[in-house]
Amino acid sequence: MQTGTLYGISVGPGDPELITLKGLNLLKSVPVVAFPAGIGGKQGIAQRIVSQWLKSDRVQLALEFPYLQDEAVLNSAWQLAAQQVWEYLQRGEDVAFVCEGDISFYSTFNYLAATLQQQHPEVRVQTVPGVASPMAAASALGLPLTIRDQRLVILPALYRVEELEAVLNWADVVVLMKVSSVYPQVWQLLEQRDLLQHSYVVERATSAEQVVYYDLRDRSELKLHYFSLLIVKLIRE
């Protein structure tokens, strides 16, 4: 028996209408839909985005991925998730894993796919691209993310402000993802560089809870959601 195909479907950052037609058609055709499990029994973001299209006869497979940096714990989670997905693939059933944003952009899916292919090299994997959060945030702001020959840097997480200082010396546009935990330090650095008026924050881009801040000069005390990003557009002489 031929094994099923694992599809990685990008569903965008929040607005359900941002899923592509290709992704939606696949989602409607597969018998099993997998997604990262939500916290505390609640729906996760990806599941919430696609819930309106999930028919009652579809198997919904919530996979647990801990929000930790411990490699041993993470590897154990990938192994378990791969085993759960393989139970369907080995029977010839296709599985679609839906992920917020774009499937190739810092996505949980990549670890799942790599683990599965290590264990079962015969597994076929196909991905469907989508809208990543920096592009969605730029759209929410009504600004182009880049123009002409501007140099773009995206930092997925900032652990040391020195990293940002170095980037600001040569980049034209900087995107800081998941900025909430370091926002006070970032704000101080941007103030020192006189960049607050050229900096923007978008919380939960394109979702119903989206919040946009266009000028950060009076925003030093912002309490940001985990899914917030900050864009700095430097003005070079």
PDB file of C-alpha atoms in Angstrom, residues 151-158 160-176 189-190 193 195 232 234 236:
ATOM      1  CA  ARG A 151      18.031  45.906   2.874  1.00  0.00           C
ATOM      2  CA  LEU A 152      15.617  43.950   5.061  1.00  0.00           C
ATOM      3  CA  VAL A 153      16.535  42.113   8.264  1.00  0.00           C
ATOM      4  CA  ILE A 154      14.108  39.897  10.179  1.00  0.00           C
ATOM      5  CA  LEU A 155      15.032  38.827  13.701  1.00  0.00           C
ATOM      6  CA  PRO A 156      12.796  35.974  14.909  1.00  0.00           C
ATOM      7  CA  ALA A 157      13.643  36.596  18.560  1.00  0.00           C
ATOM      8  CA  LEU A 158      15.873  39.114  20.282  1.00  0.00           C
ATOM      9  CA  ARG A 160      20.475  40.641  23.391  1.00  0.00           C
ATOM     10  CA  VAL A 161      19.874  44.282  22.480  1.00  0.00           C
ATOM     11  CA  GLU A 162      23.396  44.347  21.057  1.00  0.00           C
ATOM     12  CA  GLU A 163      22.114  42.256  18.156  1.00  0.00           C
ATOM     13  CA  LEU A 164      19.671  45.004  17.253  1.00  0.00           C
ATOM     14  CA  GLU A 165      22.320  47.696  17.630  1.00  0.00           C
ATOM     15  CA  ALA A 166      24.531  45.924  15.091  1.00  0.00           C
ATOM     16  CA  VAL A 167      21.694  45.491  12.600  1.00  0.00           C
ATOM     17  CA  LEU A 168      20.601  49.131  12.858  1.00  0.00           C
ATOM     18  CA  ASN A 169      24.049  50.170  11.665  1.00  0.00           C
ATOM     19  CA  TRP A 170      23.538  48.807   8.158  1.00  0.00           C
ATOM     20  CA  ALA A 171      19.962  47.620   7.505  1.00  0.00           C
ATOM     21  CA  ASP A 172      17.244  49.841   6.004  1.00  0.00           C
ATOM     22  CA  VAL A 173      14.225  47.965   7.372  1.00  0.00           C
ATOM     23  CA  VAL A 174      14.247  45.825  10.517  1.00  0.00           C
ATOM     24  CA  VAL A 175      11.473  43.492  11.665  1.00  0.00           C
ATOM     25  CA  LEU A 176      11.519  42.222  15.247  1.00  0.00           C
ATOM     26  CA  LEU A 189      17.508  51.893  22.090  1.00  0.00           C
ATOM     27  CA  LEU A 190      15.174  53.319  19.456  1.00  0.00           C
ATOM     28  CA  ARG A 193      18.760  56.477  17.930  1.00  0.00           C
ATOM     29  CA  LEU A 195      13.957  56.191  15.521  1.00  0.00           C
ATOM     30  CA  VAL A 232      11.735  49.986  12.020  1.00  0.00           C
ATOM     31  CA  LEU A 234      15.443  53.731   8.879  1.00  0.00           C
ATOM     32  CA  ARG A 236      19.404  57.113   5.527  1.00  0.00           C
TER      33      ARG A 236
END
